[in-house]
Short mmCIF file of C-alpha atoms in Angstrom, two decimals:
data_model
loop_
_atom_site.label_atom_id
_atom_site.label_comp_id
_atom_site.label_asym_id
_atom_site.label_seq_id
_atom_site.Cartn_x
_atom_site.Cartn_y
_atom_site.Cartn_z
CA UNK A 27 42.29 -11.31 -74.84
CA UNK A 28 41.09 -13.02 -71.98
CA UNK A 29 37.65 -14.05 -70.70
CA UNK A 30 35.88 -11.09 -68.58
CA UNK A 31 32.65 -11.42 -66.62
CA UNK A 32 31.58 -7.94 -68.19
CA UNK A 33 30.18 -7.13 -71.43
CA UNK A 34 32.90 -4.90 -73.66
CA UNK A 35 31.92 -1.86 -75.42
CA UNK A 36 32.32 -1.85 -79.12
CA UNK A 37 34.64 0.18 -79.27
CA UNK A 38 36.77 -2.34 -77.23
CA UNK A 39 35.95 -5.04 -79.15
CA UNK A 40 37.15 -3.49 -82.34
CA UNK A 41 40.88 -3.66 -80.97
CA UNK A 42 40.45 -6.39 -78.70
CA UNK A 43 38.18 -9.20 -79.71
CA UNK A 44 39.57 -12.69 -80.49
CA UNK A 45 42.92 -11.98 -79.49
CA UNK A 46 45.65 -13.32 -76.87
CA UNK A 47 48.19 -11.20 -76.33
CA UNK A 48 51.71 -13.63 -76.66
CA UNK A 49 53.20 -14.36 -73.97
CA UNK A 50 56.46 -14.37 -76.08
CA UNK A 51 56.78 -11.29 -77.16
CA UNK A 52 53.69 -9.57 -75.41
CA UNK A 53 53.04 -7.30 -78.73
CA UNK A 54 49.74 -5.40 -78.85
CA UNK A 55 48.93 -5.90 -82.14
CA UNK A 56 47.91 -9.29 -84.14
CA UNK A 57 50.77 -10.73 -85.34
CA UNK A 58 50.97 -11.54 -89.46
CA UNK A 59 51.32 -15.27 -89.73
CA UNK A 60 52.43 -15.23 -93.81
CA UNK A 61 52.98 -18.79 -93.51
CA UNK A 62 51.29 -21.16 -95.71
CA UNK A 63 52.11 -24.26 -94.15
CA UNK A 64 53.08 -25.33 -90.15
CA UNK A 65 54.90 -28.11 -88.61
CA UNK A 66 53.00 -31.32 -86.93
CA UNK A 67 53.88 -33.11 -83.86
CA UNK A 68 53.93 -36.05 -85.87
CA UNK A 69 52.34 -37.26 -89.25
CA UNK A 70 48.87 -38.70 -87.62
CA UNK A 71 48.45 -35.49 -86.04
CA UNK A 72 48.94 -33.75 -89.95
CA UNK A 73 46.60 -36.32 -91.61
CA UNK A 74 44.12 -35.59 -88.52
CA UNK A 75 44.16 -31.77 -89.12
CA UNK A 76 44.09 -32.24 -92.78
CA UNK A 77 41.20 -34.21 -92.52
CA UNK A 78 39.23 -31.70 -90.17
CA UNK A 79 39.10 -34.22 -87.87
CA UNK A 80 40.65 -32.19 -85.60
CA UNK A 81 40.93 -27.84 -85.31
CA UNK A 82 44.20 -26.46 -85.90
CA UNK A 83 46.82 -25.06 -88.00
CA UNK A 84 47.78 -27.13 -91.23
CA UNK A 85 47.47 -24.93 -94.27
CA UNK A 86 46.67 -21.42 -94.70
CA UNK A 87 44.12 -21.85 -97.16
CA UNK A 88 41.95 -23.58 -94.50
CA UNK A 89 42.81 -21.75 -91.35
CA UNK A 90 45.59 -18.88 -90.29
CA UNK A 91 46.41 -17.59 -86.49
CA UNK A 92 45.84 -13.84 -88.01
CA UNK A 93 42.49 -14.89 -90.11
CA UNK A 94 41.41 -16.29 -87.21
CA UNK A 95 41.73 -13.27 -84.84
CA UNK A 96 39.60 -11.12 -87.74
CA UNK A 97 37.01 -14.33 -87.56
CA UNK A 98 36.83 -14.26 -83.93
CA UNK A 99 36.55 -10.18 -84.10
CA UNK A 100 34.26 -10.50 -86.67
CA UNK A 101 32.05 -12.58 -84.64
CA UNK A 102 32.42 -10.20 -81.68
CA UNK A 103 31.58 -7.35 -82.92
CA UNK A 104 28.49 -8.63 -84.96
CA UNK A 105 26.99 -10.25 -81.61
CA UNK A 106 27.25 -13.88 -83.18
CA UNK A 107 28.69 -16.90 -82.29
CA UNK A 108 31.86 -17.49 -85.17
CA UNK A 109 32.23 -16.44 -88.62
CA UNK A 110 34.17 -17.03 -92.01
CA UNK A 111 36.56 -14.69 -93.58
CA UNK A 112 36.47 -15.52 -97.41
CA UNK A 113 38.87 -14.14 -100.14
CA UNK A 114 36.22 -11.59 -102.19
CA UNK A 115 32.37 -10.74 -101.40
CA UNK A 116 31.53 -13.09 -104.50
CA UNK A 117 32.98 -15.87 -102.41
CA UNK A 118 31.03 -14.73 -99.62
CA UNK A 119 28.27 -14.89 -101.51
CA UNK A 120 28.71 -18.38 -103.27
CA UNK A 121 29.70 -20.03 -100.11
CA UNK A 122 26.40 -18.58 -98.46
CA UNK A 123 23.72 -20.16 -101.06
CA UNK A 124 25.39 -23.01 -102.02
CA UNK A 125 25.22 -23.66 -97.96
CA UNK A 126 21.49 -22.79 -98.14
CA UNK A 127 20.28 -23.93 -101.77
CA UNK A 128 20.97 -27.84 -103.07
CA UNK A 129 20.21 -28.53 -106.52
CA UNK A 130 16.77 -28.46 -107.55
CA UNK A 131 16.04 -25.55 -105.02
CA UNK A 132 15.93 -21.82 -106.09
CA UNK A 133 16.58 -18.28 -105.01
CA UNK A 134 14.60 -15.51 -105.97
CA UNK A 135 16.84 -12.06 -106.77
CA UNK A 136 16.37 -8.24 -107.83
CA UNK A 137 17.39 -8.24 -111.60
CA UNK A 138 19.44 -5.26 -110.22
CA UNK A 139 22.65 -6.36 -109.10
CA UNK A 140 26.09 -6.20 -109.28
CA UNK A 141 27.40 -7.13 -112.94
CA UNK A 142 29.59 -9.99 -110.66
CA UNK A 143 26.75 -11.36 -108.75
CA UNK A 144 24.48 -11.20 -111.46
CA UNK A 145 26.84 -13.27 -113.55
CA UNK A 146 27.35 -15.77 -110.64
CA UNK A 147 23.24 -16.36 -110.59
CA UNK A 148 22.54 -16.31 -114.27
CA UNK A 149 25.54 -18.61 -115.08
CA UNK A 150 27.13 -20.28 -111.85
CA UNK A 151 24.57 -21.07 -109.78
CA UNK A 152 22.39 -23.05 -112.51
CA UNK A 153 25.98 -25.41 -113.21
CA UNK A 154 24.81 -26.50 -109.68
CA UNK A 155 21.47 -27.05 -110.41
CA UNK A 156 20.57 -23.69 -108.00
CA UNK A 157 17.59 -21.90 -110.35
CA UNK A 158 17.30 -17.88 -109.37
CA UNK A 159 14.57 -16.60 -110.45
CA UNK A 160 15.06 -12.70 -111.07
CA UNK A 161 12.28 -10.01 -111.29
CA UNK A 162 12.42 -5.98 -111.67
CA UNK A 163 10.08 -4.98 -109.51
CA UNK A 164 11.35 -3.66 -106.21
CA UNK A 165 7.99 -4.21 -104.05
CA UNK A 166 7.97 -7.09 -101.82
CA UNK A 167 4.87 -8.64 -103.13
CA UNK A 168 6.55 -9.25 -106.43
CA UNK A 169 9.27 -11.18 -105.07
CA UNK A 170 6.66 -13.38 -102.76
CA UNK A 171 4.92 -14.19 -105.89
CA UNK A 172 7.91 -16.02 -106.91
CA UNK A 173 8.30 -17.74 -103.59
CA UNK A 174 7.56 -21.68 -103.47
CA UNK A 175 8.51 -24.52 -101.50
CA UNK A 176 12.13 -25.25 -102.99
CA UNK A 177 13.03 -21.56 -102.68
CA UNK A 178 15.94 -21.26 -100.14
CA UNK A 179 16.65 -17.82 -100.02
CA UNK A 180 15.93 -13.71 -101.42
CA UNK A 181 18.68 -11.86 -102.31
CA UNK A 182 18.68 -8.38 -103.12
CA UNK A 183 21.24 -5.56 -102.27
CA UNK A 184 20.12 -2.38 -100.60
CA UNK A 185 21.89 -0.11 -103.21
CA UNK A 186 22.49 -1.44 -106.66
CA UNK A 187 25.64 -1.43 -108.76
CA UNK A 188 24.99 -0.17 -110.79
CA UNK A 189 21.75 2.37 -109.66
#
């Protein structure tokens, strides 16, 4: 998709966003890139996209031409500026506190939760030194009683599994 000077509906951006149509084969849809690996100019340029010093494609695990249209549509249709396609919404999750919370910092969390993400604060999160500190109560003032200077972030999810 090309650059427009007007703003797309969302509707448009759901099909559209992040995508340029190829000039090889001019298909409408995203292409599936199954590939796992791609081919270098030359060996510095691998070791320099291996390294992240520079963007492109080296290995599917890091970045994919298809994953990258969804990040890009993603992005679109949310209003931001980028985002990160992860394998599972526990990944999603990790990735975002362990970006946020260091050790020696905490989280406060509804003891309600998933059974996953439950697990993944009462067991994962403290092998990184990341304390969550849970309560039961479901009124705001509880969880700002927990609140103190090392605490990164408050997680709770809007319906509970399971309620």
């Amino acid at each position: 998709m090309t650059e427009t000077n007007h703003k797309l509906h969302f509707d448009t951006l759901q099909v559209h966003a992040g995508q340029a149509i190829d000039p090889a084969t001019n298909a409408r849809a995203v292409p599936i890139y199954a590939s796992t690996s791609f081919v270098f100019e030359s060996s510095e340029k691998g070791a320099k996209l291996f390294s992240l010093e520079e963007f492109g494609n080296a290995y599917s695990r890091i970045g994919n031409p298809t994953t990258e249209v969804f990040e890009k549509r993603v992005a679109a249709l949310e209003g931001g500026i980028g985002s990160l396609a992860t394998s599972s919404g526990q990944a999603a999750q990790f990735l975002a506190i362990t970006t946020l919370a260091r050790a020696g910092d905490n989280i406060i969390a509804s003891a309600h939760l998933y059974g996953g993400t439950y697990n993944q604060f009462k067991v994962m999160l403290p092998r990184f030194g990341i304390n969550v500190k849970f309560t039961d109560s479901d009124e705001p003032e509880e969880f700002a009683k927990l609140i103190d200077d090392r605490t990164k972030a408050v997680f709770l999810e809007s319906i509970a599994n399971p309620t």
